[in-house]
Amino acid sequence: MQNIYVTKPFLPPLEEYYPYLEKIWASGVLTNGGQFHQELENALCKYLGVQHLSLFSNGTIALITALQALEITGEVITTPYSFVATAHSLLWNNIKPVFIDIDPDTLNLDPSKIEAAITPETTAIMPVHCYGNPCDVDAIDAIAKKHDLKVIYDAAHAFGVRCHCGSLLKHGDLSILSFHATKVFNTFEGGAIISPDATTKQRIDQLKNFGFVDEVTVTTAGINGKMSEINAAFGLVQLNHVDYAIAERKEIDSFYREKLSGIEGITFLDAAGSSTQNYSYFPILVNENFPLSRDGLYQQLKDKDIYARRYFYPLISQFPMYSNLPSANIENLPNATKAAEQVLCLPIYPGLTKIDQELICDLILDING
Ligand SMILES: *Cc1c(COP(=O)(O)O)cnc(C)c1O
């Protein structure tokens, strides 16, 4: 039997890529805002329902650049329950992360904990739409406005998610996407920043191109964060299939919810109210009423070549470059600490067969006895 991983990159038929590659070879334009770069920016704006989007080489450089674009300094309030790149982007900007706890129901940053963490040094909030489930954007936006803070959403999980006011990506000052191979929509490696206006987008486009304003003018110490024509072309092909990919994920999500509901000691996150979902992950929480610990279940699945993942364990705040911060104290983060001990993300991706879905559920059901 083949190993089953938590995700598997979605790849459309190879033939669909060839015409794009031929055009790249014919034009000789490999990067620096070529035809496919432009086409993908336009196509993504349309698909996502946003007006201004800048492509990047990856999501982490996009996060780092977003902080630069808004000239964020001092302290930024963020969640410990995320992929490590969220907080790393702060350290790369010499910003001090201040971790606050998460809401136990959504596993997103708890807005009611923000105000107590604000100091004179605080300049911004960096929440994460964890697993693609929207943060309480209205509460976060209101607090930010009241205290004159910027909000940068790490929306790496939230491709295509729509909320009560259209695209979820329109909230805050900037939102960041990742198009890494493991994400719902991928360009092999890639990312993007969604801007509210053309001026901000222009500034971000300069920052991702060394700070060049024109051929002879460099106004800021920008970085090289450009997406290549190959990655942009792969994105255009992927985009034609993304609705199918999300629909496949939705079927698996429904299957798991049906088969695994009512198991003593296992809970899921609620399907997110009025917003759409992209089914990017299927986290289950294994509590003390289940016969095995989360790690026990993780190991039993692994012994059967099923590689579920403990996203997000350890908490970012537990890594050595963060663990000495006062806000990293586990007493400050009880809900995040508990979630990190209980969560297990089950395999979910287009092409995961019904047989494998059954196998995974049966293994869990059998343990329950
Ligand atoms: C994937 C991910 C990133 C990093 O994106 P890359 O494109 O891999 O650099 C950042 N934040 C979160 C929450 C992610 O899941």
Tab-separated table of C-alpha atoms and ligand atoms in Angstrom:
chain	number	residue	atom	x	y	z
A	1	MET	CA	0.000	0.000	0.000
A	2	GLN	CA	1.124	3.553	-0.726
A	3	ASN	CA	1.758	6.056	2.027
A	4	ILE	CA	-1.088	8.483	2.592
A	5	TYR	CA	0.039	11.997	3.487
A	6	VAL	CA	-1.970	14.831	4.985
A	7	THR	CA	-1.964	16.506	1.601
A	8	LYS	CA	-0.791	15.898	-1.923
A	9	PRO	CA	-0.102	18.679	-4.430
A	10	PHE	CA	-2.812	18.980	-7.043
A	11	LEU	CA	-1.360	18.680	-10.567
A	12	PRO	CA	-3.479	19.164	-13.704
A	13	PRO	CA	-2.521	17.094	-16.786
A	14	LEU	CA	0.998	17.891	-17.997
A	15	GLU	CA	-0.220	18.707	-21.540
A	16	GLU	CA	-2.030	21.749	-20.199
A	17	TYR	CA	1.282	23.316	-19.204
A	18	TYR	CA	3.055	22.855	-22.564
A	19	PRO	CA	1.494	25.796	-24.482
A	20	TYR	CA	2.533	28.124	-21.672
A	21	LEU	CA	6.067	26.787	-21.632
A	22	GLU	CA	6.316	27.160	-25.411
A	23	LYS	CA	5.283	30.814	-25.131
A	24	ILE	CA	7.853	31.462	-22.433
A	25	TRP	CA	10.572	29.862	-24.577
A	26	ALA	CA	9.443	31.822	-27.624
A	27	SER	CA	9.319	35.194	-25.869
A	28	GLY	CA	12.444	34.740	-23.782
A	29	VAL	CA	10.725	36.600	-20.930
A	30	LEU	CA	11.367	34.528	-17.812
A	31	THR	CA	10.487	36.937	-15.002
A	32	ASN	CA	10.167	40.656	-14.080
A	33	GLY	CA	6.462	41.104	-14.640
A	34	GLY	CA	6.009	39.244	-17.916
A	35	GLN	CA	2.797	38.289	-19.691
A	36	PHE	CA	1.766	35.422	-17.400
A	37	HIS	CA	2.600	37.369	-14.250
A	38	GLN	CA	0.187	40.077	-15.428
A	39	GLU	CA	-2.449	37.558	-16.505
A	40	LEU	CA	-2.332	35.713	-13.197
A	41	GLU	CA	-2.642	38.908	-11.158
A	42	ASN	CA	-5.721	39.862	-13.188
A	43	ALA	CA	-7.227	36.361	-13.055
A	44	LEU	CA	-6.723	36.094	-9.299
A	45	CYS	CA	-8.292	39.516	-8.673
A	46	LYS	CA	-11.321	38.342	-10.602
A	47	TYR	CA	-11.510	34.912	-8.980
A	48	LEU	CA	-10.959	36.194	-5.440
A	49	GLY	CA	-13.130	39.292	-5.782
A	50	VAL	CA	-10.381	41.746	-4.880
A	51	GLN	CA	-9.044	44.789	-6.751
A	52	HIS	CA	-5.299	44.915	-6.137
A	53	LEU	CA	-3.014	41.912	-5.817
A	54	SER	CA	0.777	41.577	-6.048
A	55	LEU	CA	2.310	38.185	-6.786
A	56	PHE	CA	5.307	37.006	-4.770
A	57	SER	CA	7.903	34.250	-4.877
A	58	ASN	CA	6.409	32.780	-1.681
A	59	GLY	CA	4.117	33.636	1.213
A	60	THR	CA	6.895	34.272	3.727
A	61	ILE	CA	8.563	36.974	1.618
A	62	ALA	CA	5.066	38.420	1.104
A	63	LEU	CA	4.553	38.606	4.899
A	64	ILE	CA	7.964	40.209	5.427
A	65	THR	CA	7.296	42.722	2.639
A	66	ALA	CA	3.797	43.551	3.929
A	67	LEU	CA	5.307	44.601	7.264
A	68	GLN	CA	7.882	46.710	5.396
A	69	ALA	CA	5.213	48.317	3.226
A	70	LEU	CA	3.304	49.558	6.282
A	71	GLU	CA	6.546	50.452	8.104
A	72	ILE	CA	5.579	48.350	11.110
A	73	THR	CA	7.966	48.557	14.093
A	74	GLY	CA	7.977	47.850	17.823
A	75	GLU	CA	5.519	45.147	18.915
A	76	VAL	CA	2.918	43.195	16.955
A	77	ILE	CA	0.153	41.155	18.580
A	78	THR	CA	-0.185	37.726	16.983
A	79	THR	CA	-1.223	34.119	17.497
A	80	PRO	CA	1.070	31.301	18.625
A	81	TYR	CA	-1.198	28.785	16.878
A	82	SER	CA	0.068	28.985	13.304
A	83	PHE	CA	2.847	27.969	10.980
A	84	VAL	CA	6.170	29.338	12.185
A	85	ALA	CA	6.530	31.741	9.214
A	86	THR	CA	3.871	34.026	10.742
A	87	ALA	CA	6.089	35.052	13.665
A	88	HIS	CA	9.361	34.658	11.745
A	89	SER	CA	8.227	37.479	9.429
A	90	LEU	CA	8.185	39.728	12.501
A	91	LEU	CA	11.686	38.742	13.629
A	92	TRP	CA	13.009	39.424	10.092
A	93	ASN	CA	11.731	42.977	10.567
A	94	ASN	CA	13.194	43.348	14.081
A	95	ILE	CA	9.660	43.412	15.485
A	96	LYS	CA	8.812	41.825	18.837
A	97	PRO	CA	5.956	39.311	18.592
A	98	VAL	CA	3.445	39.477	21.438
A	99	PHE	CA	1.468	36.250	21.629
A	100	ILE	CA	-2.093	36.174	22.862
A	101	ASP	CA	-4.410	33.210	23.317
A	102	ILE	CA	-6.853	31.770	20.798
A	103	ASP	CA	-10.588	31.216	20.902
A	104	PRO	CA	-11.136	27.524	21.772
A	105	ASP	CA	-14.016	27.211	19.275
A	106	THR	CA	-12.353	28.673	16.166
A	107	LEU	CA	-8.666	28.333	17.149
A	108	ASN	CA	-8.208	31.854	15.795
A	109	LEU	CA	-6.771	34.759	17.780
A	110	ASP	CA	-9.230	35.756	20.526
A	111	PRO	CA	-10.139	39.446	19.984
A	112	SER	CA	-11.128	39.854	23.638
A	113	LYS	CA	-7.453	39.291	24.580
A	114	ILE	CA	-6.041	41.996	22.277
A	115	GLU	CA	-6.567	45.155	24.322
A	116	ALA	CA	-4.795	43.849	27.415
A	117	ALA	CA	-1.716	43.115	25.286
A	118	ILE	CA	-1.444	46.614	23.781
A	119	THR	CA	1.520	48.699	24.989
A	120	PRO	CA	2.914	52.053	23.782
A	121	GLU	CA	5.152	49.991	21.449
A	122	THR	CA	2.278	48.168	19.733
A	123	THR	CA	1.825	49.138	16.096
A	124	ALA	CA	-0.116	46.273	14.526
A	125	ILE	CA	-2.051	43.018	14.862
A	126	MET	CA	-1.189	39.978	12.751
A	127	PRO	CA	-4.018	37.412	12.966
A	128	VAL	CA	-4.225	34.152	10.981
A	129	HIS	CA	-7.388	32.734	9.402
A	130	CYS	CA	-6.472	29.325	10.750
A	131	TYR	CA	-7.490	26.396	8.464
A	132	GLY	CA	-9.266	28.979	6.306
A	133	ASN	CA	-11.856	29.737	8.998
A	134	PRO	CA	-12.377	33.500	9.233
A	135	CYS	CA	-11.157	35.412	12.251
A	136	ASP	CA	-13.659	37.670	13.997
A	137	VAL	CA	-12.746	40.387	11.495
A	138	ASP	CA	-15.317	42.922	12.685
A	139	ALA	CA	-14.100	42.781	16.289
A	140	ILE	CA	-10.443	42.943	15.215
A	141	ASP	CA	-11.059	45.835	12.825
A	142	ALA	CA	-12.932	47.769	15.545
A	143	ILE	CA	-10.129	47.345	18.102
A	144	ALA	CA	-7.511	48.314	15.504
A	145	LYS	CA	-9.416	51.460	14.621
A	146	LYS	CA	-9.881	52.424	18.273
A	147	HIS	CA	-6.153	52.085	19.041
A	148	ASP	CA	-4.836	53.229	15.668
A	149	LEU	CA	-3.190	49.883	14.869
A	150	LYS	CA	-2.594	48.293	11.482
A	151	VAL	CA	-3.944	44.807	10.751
A	152	ILE	CA	-2.084	42.377	8.518
A	153	TYR	CA	-3.897	39.095	8.008
A	154	ASP	CA	-1.857	35.976	7.384
A	155	ALA	CA	-4.468	34.505	5.030
A	156	ALA	CA	-2.195	31.692	3.807
A	157	HIS	CA	-5.009	29.177	4.471
A	158	ALA	CA	-7.872	31.336	3.240
A	159	PHE	CA	-7.686	31.198	-0.561
A	160	GLY	CA	-11.115	31.928	-2.022
A	161	VAL	CA	-12.933	32.195	1.299
A	162	ARG	CA	-15.876	34.586	1.158
A	163	CYS	CA	-17.486	36.181	4.194
A	164	HIS	CA	-20.506	38.394	4.886
A	165	CYS	CA	-19.002	41.276	2.892
A	166	GLY	CA	-17.501	39.468	-0.089
A	167	SER	CA	-13.887	38.338	-0.088
A	168	LEU	CA	-12.438	37.669	3.361
A	169	LEU	CA	-9.172	39.029	1.938
A	170	LYS	CA	-10.488	42.595	1.903
A	171	HIS	CA	-10.310	42.925	5.679
A	172	GLY	CA	-7.497	44.667	7.491
A	173	ASP	CA	-4.826	46.808	5.851
A	174	LEU	CA	-3.253	43.931	3.931
A	175	SER	CA	-3.813	40.180	3.503
A	176	ILE	CA	-1.189	37.620	2.539
A	177	LEU	CA	-1.691	34.406	0.612
A	178	SER	CA	0.644	31.446	0.137
A	179	PHE	CA	0.655	29.396	-3.063
A	180	HIS	CA	3.028	26.750	-1.724
A	181	ALA	CA	2.667	23.271	-3.198
A	182	THR	CA	0.698	22.059	-0.161
A	183	LYS	CA	-1.913	24.817	-0.272
A	184	VAL	CA	-5.396	24.715	-1.867
A	185	PHE	CA	-4.193	26.763	-4.847
A	186	ASN	CA	-0.520	26.400	-5.709
A	187	THR	CA	2.094	27.767	-8.087
A	188	PHE	CA	4.711	25.228	-6.800
A	189	GLU	CA	6.103	28.115	-4.693
A	190	GLY	CA	4.378	31.468	-4.570
A	191	GLY	CA	2.377	33.991	-2.630
A	192	ALA	CA	0.556	37.297	-2.869
A	193	ILE	CA	-0.369	40.468	-1.030
A	194	ILE	CA	-3.861	41.916	-1.401
A	195	SER	CA	-3.820	45.736	-1.174
A	196	PRO	CA	-6.754	48.103	-0.639
A	197	ASP	CA	-5.662	50.639	-3.286
A	198	ALA	CA	-3.405	51.167	-6.298
A	199	THR	CA	-0.893	53.334	-4.425
A	200	THR	CA	-0.260	50.631	-1.830
A	201	LYS	CA	0.058	48.006	-4.541
A	202	GLN	CA	2.583	50.170	-6.374
A	203	ARG	CA	4.674	50.541	-3.231
A	204	ILE	CA	4.557	46.780	-2.659
A	205	ASP	CA	5.516	46.106	-6.283
A	206	GLN	CA	8.551	48.362	-5.834
A	207	LEU	CA	9.498	46.653	-2.572
A	208	LYS	CA	9.430	43.200	-4.188
A	209	ASN	CA	11.745	44.474	-6.962
A	210	PHE	CA	14.719	45.781	-4.920
A	211	GLY	CA	12.996	49.156	-4.382
A	212	PHE	CA	13.268	50.207	-8.038
A	213	VAL	CA	10.877	53.014	-8.936
A	214	ASP	CA	12.233	53.359	-12.452
A	215	GLU	CA	15.358	52.279	-14.318
A	216	VAL	CA	17.697	54.544	-12.365
A	217	THR	CA	15.814	55.296	-9.131
A	218	VAL	CA	15.866	53.145	-5.984
A	219	THR	CA	13.933	54.634	-3.092
A	220	THR	CA	13.899	51.840	-0.507
A	221	ALA	CA	15.943	48.779	0.432
A	222	GLY	CA	13.580	46.377	-1.300
A	223	ILE	CA	13.976	42.653	-1.663
A	224	ASN	CA	13.708	40.219	-4.567
A	225	GLY	CA	10.256	38.742	-4.056
A	226	LYS	CA	9.166	38.443	-7.678
A	227	MET	CA	7.231	35.472	-9.043
A	228	SER	CA	8.725	33.952	-12.222
A	229	GLU	CA	6.832	33.406	-15.469
A	230	ILE	CA	6.958	29.623	-14.985
A	231	ASN	CA	5.249	29.856	-11.605
A	232	ALA	CA	2.693	32.346	-12.918
A	233	ALA	CA	1.908	30.052	-15.878
A	234	PHE	CA	1.463	27.072	-13.526
A	235	GLY	CA	-0.893	29.277	-11.520
A	236	LEU	CA	-3.023	30.039	-14.578
A	237	VAL	CA	-3.387	26.312	-15.280
A	238	GLN	CA	-4.138	25.538	-11.624
A	239	LEU	CA	-6.768	28.251	-11.472
A	240	ASN	CA	-8.818	26.472	-14.139
A	241	HIS	CA	-9.090	23.492	-11.782
A	242	VAL	CA	-9.347	25.106	-8.383
A	243	ASP	CA	-13.145	24.918	-8.129
A	244	TYR	CA	-12.951	21.192	-8.846
A	245	ALA	CA	-10.169	20.804	-6.265
A	246	ILE	CA	-12.222	22.602	-3.601
A	247	ALA	CA	-15.342	20.558	-4.459
A	248	GLU	CA	-13.333	17.331	-4.032
A	249	ARG	CA	-12.094	18.542	-0.663
A	250	LYS	CA	-15.645	19.396	0.363
A	251	GLU	CA	-16.775	15.818	-0.338
A	252	ILE	CA	-14.024	14.427	1.849
A	253	ASP	CA	-14.847	16.934	4.598
A	254	SER	CA	-18.509	15.822	4.528
A	255	PHE	CA	-17.520	12.154	4.563
A	256	TYR	CA	-15.276	12.595	7.618
A	257	ARG	CA	-17.916	14.646	9.423
A	258	GLU	CA	-20.511	11.946	8.845
A	259	LYS	CA	-18.344	8.914	9.639
A	260	LEU	CA	-16.543	10.359	12.652
A	261	SER	CA	-19.371	12.265	14.296
A	262	GLY	CA	-20.438	11.138	17.724
A	263	ILE	CA	-17.164	9.383	18.585
A	264	GLU	CA	-16.538	9.845	22.288
A	265	GLY	CA	-13.449	12.023	22.714
A	266	ILE	CA	-13.224	13.394	19.171
A	267	THR	CA	-14.551	16.786	18.131
A	268	PHE	CA	-14.284	18.923	14.992
A	269	LEU	CA	-14.394	22.635	14.389
A	270	ASP	CA	-17.841	23.867	13.397
A	271	ALA	CA	-18.470	24.527	9.743
A	272	ALA	CA	-17.958	28.293	9.574
A	273	GLY	CA	-21.325	30.091	9.785
A	274	SER	CA	-22.066	32.535	6.987
A	275	SER	CA	-18.710	32.314	5.217
A	276	THR	CA	-17.757	29.844	2.523
A	277	GLN	CA	-14.977	27.342	3.172
A	278	ASN	CA	-12.094	25.998	1.121
A	279	TYR	CA	-11.699	22.747	3.086
A	280	SER	CA	-7.951	23.221	3.188
A	281	TYR	CA	-7.527	21.117	6.335
A	282	PHE	CA	-9.525	18.614	8.352
A	283	PRO	CA	-8.455	19.056	11.971
A	284	ILE	CA	-9.886	16.788	14.656
A	285	LEU	CA	-9.383	17.382	18.374
A	286	VAL	CA	-8.634	14.283	20.441
A	287	ASN	CA	-9.564	14.825	24.076
A	288	GLU	CA	-9.161	12.777	27.265
A	289	ASN	CA	-12.351	10.786	26.621
A	290	PHE	CA	-10.786	9.035	23.618
A	291	PRO	CA	-9.039	5.717	24.450
A	292	LEU	CA	-5.762	6.967	22.953
A	293	SER	CA	-3.916	10.234	23.346
A	294	ARG	CA	-3.558	12.445	20.262
A	295	ASP	CA	0.037	11.250	19.909
A	296	GLY	CA	-1.123	7.667	20.341
A	297	LEU	CA	-3.595	8.060	17.517
A	298	TYR	CA	-0.992	9.847	15.388
A	299	GLN	CA	1.372	6.886	15.896
A	300	GLN	CA	-1.265	4.213	15.203
A	301	LEU	CA	-2.139	5.883	11.916
A	302	LYS	CA	1.554	6.248	11.088
A	303	ASP	CA	2.091	2.528	11.720
A	304	LYS	CA	-0.460	1.972	8.935
A	305	ASP	CA	1.396	4.426	6.627
A	306	ILE	CA	-1.147	7.212	7.188
A	307	TYR	CA	0.726	10.417	7.899
A	308	ALA	CA	-1.711	12.742	9.665
A	309	ARG	CA	-0.071	15.948	10.904
A	310	ARG	CA	-0.101	17.765	14.229
A	311	TYR	CA	-0.817	21.254	12.834
A	312	PHE	CA	-0.036	23.245	14.977
A	313	TYR	CA	2.265	21.516	17.411
A	314	PRO	CA	4.535	22.738	18.881
A	315	LEU	CA	3.156	26.241	19.279
A	316	ILE	CA	5.327	28.916	17.635
A	317	SER	CA	5.875	30.341	21.114
A	318	GLN	CA	7.627	27.101	22.127
A	319	PHE	CA	10.439	27.437	19.589
A	320	PRO	CA	13.721	28.650	21.113
A	321	MET	CA	13.753	32.078	19.417
A	322	TYR	CA	10.366	32.869	21.041
A	323	SER	CA	10.186	30.834	24.254
A	324	ASN	CA	11.861	33.482	26.430
A	325	LEU	CA	9.313	36.161	25.591
A	326	PRO	CA	6.964	36.908	28.520
A	327	SER	CA	3.962	36.346	26.243
A	328	ALA	CA	5.221	32.840	25.367
A	329	ASN	CA	4.477	31.623	28.912
A	330	ILE	CA	1.981	28.759	28.644
A	331	GLU	CA	-0.083	30.294	31.443
A	332	ASN	CA	-0.773	33.147	29.005
A	333	LEU	CA	-1.843	30.659	26.311
A	334	PRO	CA	-4.044	27.940	27.858
A	335	ASN	CA	-6.369	27.456	24.859
A	336	ALA	CA	-3.539	27.399	22.350
A	337	THR	CA	-1.574	24.980	24.514
A	338	LYS	CA	-4.551	22.638	24.764
A	339	ALA	CA	-5.292	22.795	21.027
A	340	ALA	CA	-1.654	22.029	20.202
A	341	GLU	CA	-1.897	18.926	22.421
A	342	GLN	CA	-5.195	17.717	20.936
A	343	VAL	CA	-5.172	18.540	17.242
A	344	LEU	CA	-4.574	16.118	14.414
A	345	CYS	CA	-5.109	17.061	10.767
A	346	LEU	CA	-6.402	14.151	8.695
A	347	PRO	CA	-5.487	13.640	5.022
A	348	ILE	CA	-7.612	15.780	2.703
A	349	TYR	CA	-6.799	16.420	-0.954
A	350	PRO	CA	-8.244	15.860	-4.437
A	351	GLY	CA	-7.527	12.266	-5.398
A	352	LEU	CA	-7.735	10.783	-1.890
A	353	THR	CA	-9.792	7.690	-2.727
A	354	LYS	CA	-13.014	6.671	-1.022
A	355	ILE	CA	-11.249	3.442	-0.017
A	356	ASP	CA	-8.530	5.399	1.757
A	357	GLN	CA	-11.086	7.707	3.380
A	358	GLU	CA	-12.929	4.609	4.675
A	359	LEU	CA	-9.677	3.073	5.870
A	360	ILE	CA	-8.747	6.181	7.878
A	361	CYS	CA	-12.211	6.407	9.467
A	362	ASP	CA	-12.343	2.673	10.227
A	363	LEU	CA	-8.986	2.794	11.985
A	364	ILE	CA	-10.237	5.591	14.227
A	365	LEU	CA	-13.596	3.883	14.788
A	366	ASP	CA	-11.917	0.567	15.655
A	367	ILE	CA	-9.764	2.216	18.322
A	368	ASN	CA	-12.917	3.572	19.855
A	369	GLY	CA	-14.163	-0.042	20.060
B	1	LIG	C1	2.221	28.133	4.320
B	1	LIG	C2	2.115	29.214	5.333
B	1	LIG	C3	2.971	30.330	5.317
B	1	LIG	C4	4.202	30.415	4.460
B	1	LIG	O1	3.975	30.401	3.129
B	1	LIG	P1	5.152	29.973	2.124
B	1	LIG	O2	4.556	30.246	0.784
B	1	LIG	O3	5.425	28.515	2.341
B	1	LIG	O4	6.344	30.834	2.407
B	1	LIG	C5	2.721	31.356	6.222
B	1	LIG	N1	1.719	31.287	7.111
B	1	LIG	C6	0.898	30.230	7.172
B	1	LIG	C7	-0.212	30.228	8.169
B	1	LIG	C8	1.087	29.141	6.304
B	1	LIG	O5	0.299	28.066	6.421
